[in-house]
Amino acid sequence: GFVSLIGRPNVGKSTLLNSIIGKKVAITSSKPQTTRNIIQGIYNEEDAQIVFVDTPGIHKPNHKLGTYLNRQAYYSIDDVDVILFLVDVSQNLGTGDKFVIERFKNANKPVILILNKIDKISKDNLLEKINEYKDLYEFSEIIPVSALKKDNTKVVVEVLKKYLPDSVQFYDKETITNKSMEFLMGEIIREKVFELTEEEIPHSITCYIENVERNKNNVVLNGVIVVDRDSVKRIIIGKQGSKIKEIGMEARTDIEELLD
Ligand code: GDP
Ligand code: MG
C-alpha cells in the first residue's frame, strides 16, 4: 500500500521515514523546505510492502518555491491509501496544523495522527496534547513517537498494516527508494550545506553527482554544488577552503553508510 507523510515543515516527516526504512532516503534539517520533491521510501517485510511518500511540508506559501512544494504535497494526498499526519508536540498547535487538516479533510481516507518529538516533553504534557488534537478531526489512530530516538516507530508500521489494501507488490523486495543512489548522494551533500551554512544560503543551491567510479574496495565520486552568486560561492568554500572541507567530510561519512 501507499502511505503519505503530511505535515507542516520541520515536524519530522523525513526523519520518521528514515528511521522506518533504516537508511537515509530523505535528508533532514532544522531549516524548513529541505525536502524539495516527492521521495518514496519503501519498507519491505514478508507480508507487506509499504511505500511511504515523503513530501515537502505544507505551509502558507510566500514565494514561488513554496507554492511548488505545496502542490507536490497535495498531489500525494490523492494517490495514497492512508495518510500519516505528523505534528511536533513540542510546538503549540497552531494555524499551520489546521491549514494542513483542511487539505486532507475531504480526502475520504484513513488519517493516522503521529505525535512526534515526544522526547522533548513530559508524559503529562503528552496527555494534554492528545486531548487537544483528538477533537480536531476524526483520526483513525493516534500514535505518539520520537522519530529521532526511534521510539515507538515500529508501532507505526504495525498499525499501518491494518489499513493497507490487499494489493500487488509494487517494487521488488530489495528496493528502498524510487530515487537513484546518485540522487541520494547529491541530497546528502545538499543536507550538509544546509547544516553548515547560515539561513539564506541553502535555498539557492543545487547539488548533483557528476560521476561515480566503483572500485574493488571503495567508491570515488565527484559532487557538484551549483550556486547562483559569487557571494554564495565564497561562503560555501569558506576561509581557506575550511567550509567546503567540512561539507565534504560530513557528506562522506553519510554516503559511506548509505553505500555500506
Ligand atoms: P520535515 O521538514 O518534516 O521533513 O522535518 P525533518 O525530518 O527534516 O526534521 C526537522 C528537524 O526536527 C530536524 O532537525 C530533526 O532532527 C528534528 N526531529 C525530527 N524528529 C524528531 C524527534 O522525534 N525528536 C527531536 N528532538 N527532534 C526531531
Ligand atoms: Mg522533509
CSV table of C-alpha atoms and ligand atoms in Angstrom, one decimal:
chain,number,residue,atom,x,y,z
A,1,GLY,CA,0.0,0.0,0.0
A,2,PHE,CA,0.9,3.7,-0.3
A,3,VAL,CA,1.2,6.0,2.6
A,4,SER,CA,1.6,9.7,2.6
A,5,LEU,CA,3.6,11.7,5.2
A,6,ILE,CA,1.9,15.0,5.6
A,7,GLY,CA,2.5,17.9,8.0
A,8,ARG,CA,4.0,21.3,8.5
A,9,PRO,CA,7.6,21.8,7.6
A,10,ASN,CA,10.1,20.7,10.3
A,11,VAL,CA,7.7,18.3,12.2
A,12,GLY,CA,10.0,15.3,11.4
A,13,LYS,CA,8.5,13.7,8.3
A,14,SER,CA,11.8,12.8,6.7
A,15,THR,CA,13.3,11.7,10.0
A,16,LEU,CA,10.4,9.3,10.6
A,17,LEU,CA,10.8,7.9,7.0
A,18,ASN,CA,14.5,7.3,7.5
A,19,SER,CA,14.0,5.6,10.9
A,20,ILE,CA,11.4,3.3,9.5
A,21,ILE,CA,13.4,2.4,6.3
A,22,GLY,CA,16.7,2.2,8.3
A,23,LYS,CA,18.6,4.3,5.7
A,24,LYS,CA,18.8,7.9,4.8
A,25,VAL,CA,16.5,8.1,1.9
A,26,ALA,CA,15.4,11.6,2.6
A,27,ILE,CA,17.6,14.4,4.0
A,28,THR,CA,16.5,16.3,7.1
A,29,SER,CA,17.3,19.6,8.7
A,30,SER,CA,16.1,22.1,11.2
A,31,LYS,CA,15.5,24.6,8.3
A,32,PRO,CA,12.2,24.4,6.6
A,33,GLN,CA,11.7,23.3,3.0
A,34,THR,CA,14.6,20.9,2.9
A,35,THR,CA,12.7,18.3,1.1
A,36,ARG,CA,12.2,19.5,-2.4
A,37,ASN,CA,10.5,16.8,-4.2
A,38,ILE,CA,8.5,13.7,-3.5
A,39,ILE,CA,10.6,10.8,-2.2
A,40,GLN,CA,9.4,7.4,-1.8
A,41,GLY,CA,10.8,5.2,0.9
A,42,ILE,CA,9.9,1.5,0.6
A,43,TYR,CA,9.5,-0.7,3.6
A,44,ASN,CA,9.6,-4.4,3.0
A,45,GLU,CA,8.5,-7.3,5.1
A,46,GLU,CA,7.5,-10.9,4.5
A,47,ASP,CA,3.8,-10.0,4.4
A,48,ALA,CA,3.8,-6.3,3.5
A,49,GLN,CA,5.3,-3.6,1.3
A,50,ILE,CA,4.7,-0.1,2.4
A,51,VAL,CA,5.6,2.7,0.0
A,52,PHE,CA,6.0,5.9,2.1
A,53,VAL,CA,5.6,9.1,0.2
A,54,ASP,CA,7.6,11.9,1.8
A,55,THR,CA,6.6,15.4,0.9
A,56,PRO,CA,7.7,18.9,1.3
A,57,GLY,CA,5.8,20.3,4.3
A,58,ILE,CA,2.5,22.1,3.7
A,59,HIS,CA,2.5,25.7,4.7
A,60,LYS,CA,1.1,29.1,3.6
A,61,PRO,CA,3.4,29.8,0.7
A,62,ASN,CA,5.0,33.2,0.3
A,63,HIS,CA,7.2,32.6,-2.7
A,64,LYS,CA,7.3,30.5,-5.8
A,65,LEU,CA,9.3,27.6,-4.4
A,66,GLY,CA,6.8,27.4,-1.6
A,67,THR,CA,3.8,27.2,-4.0
A,68,TYR,CA,5.5,24.5,-6.0
A,69,LEU,CA,6.3,22.5,-2.8
A,70,ASN,CA,2.7,22.7,-1.6
A,71,ARG,CA,1.4,21.5,-4.9
A,72,GLN,CA,3.6,18.4,-4.6
A,73,ALA,CA,2.3,17.7,-1.1
A,74,TYR,CA,-1.4,18.0,-2.1
A,75,TYR,CA,-0.7,15.7,-5.1
A,76,SER,CA,0.4,12.9,-2.8
A,77,ILE,CA,-2.8,13.1,-0.7
A,78,ASP,CA,-4.9,11.9,-3.6
A,79,ASP,CA,-2.7,8.9,-4.6
A,80,VAL,CA,-2.3,7.1,-1.3
A,81,ASP,CA,-4.3,4.6,0.8
A,82,VAL,CA,-3.5,6.1,4.2
A,83,ILE,CA,-2.4,9.5,5.4
A,84,LEU,CA,0.1,9.9,8.2
A,85,PHE,CA,-0.4,13.4,9.6
A,86,LEU,CA,2.6,14.4,11.7
A,87,VAL,CA,2.7,17.1,14.3
A,88,ASP,CA,5.5,18.3,16.6
A,89,VAL,CA,4.3,18.0,20.2
A,90,SER,CA,6.9,20.4,21.4
A,91,GLN,CA,5.3,23.2,19.4
A,92,ASN,CA,1.9,24.7,20.1
A,93,LEU,CA,-1.0,23.5,18.0
A,94,GLY,CA,-1.4,26.4,15.6
A,95,THR,CA,-2.9,27.6,12.4
A,96,GLY,CA,-0.2,25.8,10.5
A,97,ASP,CA,-1.6,22.4,11.6
A,98,LYS,CA,-5.2,23.5,10.9
A,99,PHE,CA,-4.2,24.6,7.5
A,100,VAL,CA,-2.9,21.1,6.8
A,101,ILE,CA,-6.0,19.4,8.2
A,102,GLU,CA,-8.1,21.5,5.8
A,103,ARG,CA,-6.2,20.0,2.9
A,104,PHE,CA,-6.9,16.3,3.7
A,105,LYS,CA,-10.4,16.8,5.2
A,106,ASN,CA,-12.2,15.8,2.1
A,107,ALA,CA,-9.8,13.0,1.0
A,108,ASN,CA,-12.0,10.4,2.5
A,109,LYS,CA,-9.3,8.0,3.6
A,110,PRO,CA,-7.9,6.9,7.0
A,111,VAL,CA,-5.8,9.6,8.7
A,112,ILE,CA,-3.4,8.5,11.4
A,113,LEU,CA,-2.2,11.2,13.7
A,114,ILE,CA,1.5,10.9,14.6
A,115,LEU,CA,2.5,13.0,17.6
A,116,ASN,CA,6.3,13.3,17.1
A,117,LYS,CA,9.2,14.5,19.2
A,118,ILE,CA,7.8,13.1,22.5
A,119,ASP,CA,11.4,13.0,23.7
A,120,LYS,CA,11.0,16.8,24.2
A,121,ILE,CA,8.0,16.8,26.5
A,122,SER,CA,6.8,15.2,29.7
A,123,LYS,CA,4.2,12.4,30.0
A,124,ASP,CA,1.6,14.7,31.5
A,125,ASN,CA,2.2,17.2,28.7
A,126,LEU,CA,1.7,14.5,26.1
A,127,LEU,CA,-1.7,13.5,27.6
A,128,GLU,CA,-2.7,17.2,27.2
A,129,LYS,CA,-1.6,17.2,23.6
A,130,ILE,CA,-3.6,14.0,22.8
A,131,ASN,CA,-6.7,15.7,24.2
A,132,GLU,CA,-6.1,18.8,22.3
A,133,TYR,CA,-5.6,17.1,19.0
A,134,LYS,CA,-8.2,14.4,19.2
A,135,ASP,CA,-11.1,16.8,18.8
A,136,LEU,CA,-9.7,18.4,15.7
A,137,TYR,CA,-10.5,15.6,13.3
A,138,GLU,CA,-11.7,12.0,13.4
A,139,PHE,CA,-8.3,10.4,13.4
A,140,SER,CA,-8.3,6.6,12.8
A,141,GLU,CA,-5.5,6.2,15.3
A,142,ILE,CA,-3.2,8.4,17.4
A,143,ILE,CA,0.4,7.3,17.8
A,144,PRO,CA,3.0,9.2,19.9
A,145,VAL,CA,6.6,8.6,18.7
A,146,SER,CA,10.1,10.0,18.7
A,147,ALA,CA,11.3,9.7,15.1
A,148,LEU,CA,14.8,10.8,16.2
A,149,LYS,CA,15.1,8.3,19.0
A,150,LYS,CA,13.3,5.6,17.0
A,151,ASP,CA,10.8,5.3,19.9
A,152,ASN,CA,7.5,3.6,19.0
A,153,THR,CA,8.2,3.8,15.3
A,154,LYS,CA,7.8,0.1,14.9
A,155,VAL,CA,4.2,0.5,16.2
A,156,VAL,CA,3.5,2.9,13.2
A,157,VAL,CA,4.3,0.1,10.8
A,158,GLU,CA,2.2,-2.5,12.7
A,159,VAL,CA,-0.8,-0.2,12.9
A,160,LEU,CA,-0.5,0.9,9.3
A,161,LYS,CA,-0.7,-2.7,8.1
A,162,LYS,CA,-4.3,-2.9,9.3
A,163,TYR,CA,-5.3,-0.1,6.9
A,164,LEU,CA,-3.5,-1.2,3.8
A,165,PRO,CA,-5.3,-2.8,0.9
A,166,ASP,CA,-4.5,-6.4,-0.2
A,167,SER,CA,-2.6,-5.3,-3.3
A,168,VAL,CA,0.2,-6.3,-5.6
A,169,GLN,CA,3.8,-5.9,-4.6
A,170,PHE,CA,4.9,-2.7,-6.4
A,171,TYR,CA,8.6,-2.9,-6.1
A,172,ASP,CA,11.0,-5.8,-5.6
A,173,LYS,CA,12.0,-6.6,-2.0
A,174,GLU,CA,15.5,-5.1,-2.3
A,175,THR,CA,14.3,-1.6,-3.3
A,176,ILE,CA,14.2,1.0,-0.6
A,177,THR,CA,13.5,4.1,-2.6
A,178,ASN,CA,12.4,5.3,-6.0
A,179,LYS,CA,15.4,7.6,-6.3
A,180,SER,CA,18.8,6.6,-7.6
A,181,MET,CA,21.9,6.2,-5.4
A,182,GLU,CA,23.3,9.2,-7.3
A,183,PHE,CA,20.3,11.3,-6.4
A,184,LEU,CA,20.6,10.3,-2.7
A,185,MET,CA,24.3,11.1,-2.6
A,186,GLY,CA,23.7,14.6,-4.1
A,187,GLU,CA,21.0,15.1,-1.5
A,188,ILE,CA,23.4,14.3,1.3
A,189,ILE,CA,25.8,16.9,0.1
A,190,ARG,CA,22.9,19.4,0.0
A,191,GLU,CA,22.0,18.4,3.6
A,192,LYS,CA,25.5,19.2,4.7
A,193,VAL,CA,25.4,22.6,3.1
A,194,PHE,CA,22.1,23.2,4.9
A,195,GLU,CA,23.6,22.2,8.2
A,196,LEU,CA,26.8,24.1,7.9
A,197,THR,CA,25.8,27.4,6.5
A,198,GLU,CA,23.5,30.3,7.6
A,199,GLU,CA,19.8,30.8,6.8
A,200,GLU,CA,19.7,32.2,3.3
A,201,ILE,CA,22.3,30.1,1.6
A,202,PRO,CA,20.7,26.7,1.2
A,203,HIS,CA,17.7,27.7,-0.9
A,204,SER,CA,19.7,29.0,-3.8
A,205,ILE,CA,21.8,25.9,-4.2
A,206,THR,CA,21.6,22.6,-6.1
A,207,CYS,CA,23.8,19.5,-5.7
A,208,TYR,CA,24.4,16.7,-8.0
A,209,ILE,CA,26.9,13.9,-8.6
A,210,GLU,CA,29.0,14.2,-11.7
A,211,ASN,CA,30.5,10.8,-11.9
A,212,VAL,CA,30.9,7.7,-9.7
A,213,GLU,CA,33.7,5.2,-10.0
A,214,ARG,CA,33.2,1.9,-8.2
A,215,ASN,CA,36.5,0.2,-7.4
A,216,LYS,CA,37.1,-3.0,-5.6
A,217,ASN,CA,37.2,-1.5,-2.1
A,218,ASN,CA,35.9,2.0,-2.5
A,219,VAL,CA,33.8,4.4,-4.4
A,220,VAL,CA,35.2,7.6,-5.8
A,221,LEU,CA,32.7,10.3,-6.7
A,222,ASN,CA,32.6,13.9,-7.7
A,223,GLY,CA,29.9,16.0,-6.3
A,224,VAL,CA,29.0,19.4,-7.7
A,225,ILE,CA,27.4,22.3,-5.7
A,226,VAL,CA,25.8,24.8,-8.0
A,227,VAL,CA,25.4,28.4,-6.8
A,228,ASP,CA,23.8,31.4,-8.4
A,229,ARG,CA,26.0,34.1,-6.9
A,230,ASP,CA,29.7,34.6,-6.3
A,231,SER,CA,29.0,35.7,-2.7
A,232,VAL,CA,27.3,32.3,-2.0
A,233,LYS,CA,30.3,30.6,-3.6
A,234,ARG,CA,32.7,32.4,-1.2
A,235,ILE,CA,30.6,31.3,1.8
A,236,ILE,CA,30.4,27.7,0.8
A,237,ILE,CA,34.2,27.5,0.2
A,238,GLY,CA,34.9,29.3,3.4
A,239,LYS,CA,38.2,30.7,4.8
A,240,GLN,CA,41.0,28.9,3.0
A,241,GLY,CA,38.5,26.2,1.9
A,242,SER,CA,37.5,25.3,5.5
A,243,LYS,CA,33.8,25.2,4.9
A,244,ILE,CA,33.9,23.1,1.8
A,245,LYS,CA,36.3,20.7,3.5
A,246,GLU,CA,33.8,20.3,6.4
A,247,ILE,CA,30.9,19.7,4.0
A,248,GLY,CA,33.0,17.1,2.2
A,249,MET,CA,34.0,15.3,5.4
A,250,GLU,CA,30.4,15.1,6.8
A,251,ALA,CA,28.9,14.1,3.4
A,252,ARG,CA,31.5,11.3,3.0
A,253,THR,CA,30.5,9.8,6.4
A,254,ASP,CA,26.8,9.6,5.5
A,255,ILE,CA,27.5,8.4,1.9
A,256,GLU,CA,29.7,5.6,3.2
A,257,GLU,CA,26.8,4.5,5.4
A,258,LEU,CA,24.4,4.7,2.5
A,259,LEU,CA,26.6,2.6,0.3
A,260,ASP,CA,27.6,0.1,3.1
B,1,GDP,P1,10.4,17.6,7.9
B,1,GDP,O1,10.5,19.0,7.4
B,1,GDP,O2,9.0,17.4,8.4
B,1,GDP,O3,10.8,16.6,6.9
B,1,GDP,O4,11.3,17.5,9.2
B,1,GDP,P2,12.8,16.8,9.3
B,1,GDP,O5,12.7,15.3,9.3
B,1,GDP,O6,13.7,17.5,8.4
B,1,GDP,O7,13.2,17.2,10.8
B,1,GDP,C1,13.2,18.6,11.2
B,1,GDP,C2,14.1,18.7,12.5
B,1,GDP,O8,13.5,18.1,13.6
B,1,GDP,C3,15.5,18.0,12.3
B,1,GDP,O9,16.4,18.8,13.0
B,1,GDP,C4,15.3,16.7,13.1
B,1,GDP,O10,16.5,16.2,13.6
B,1,GDP,C5,14.3,17.1,14.2
B,1,GDP,N1,13.5,16.0,14.7
B,1,GDP,C6,12.8,15.1,13.9
B,1,GDP,N2,12.1,14.2,14.7
B,1,GDP,C7,12.5,14.4,16.0
B,1,GDP,C8,12.2,13.8,17.3
B,1,GDP,O11,11.5,12.8,17.4
B,1,GDP,N3,12.7,14.4,18.4
B,1,GDP,C9,13.5,15.5,18.3
B,1,GDP,N4,14.0,16.0,19.4
B,1,GDP,N5,13.8,16.1,17.1
B,1,GDP,C10,13.3,15.6,16.0
B,2,MG,MG,11.4,16.7,5.0
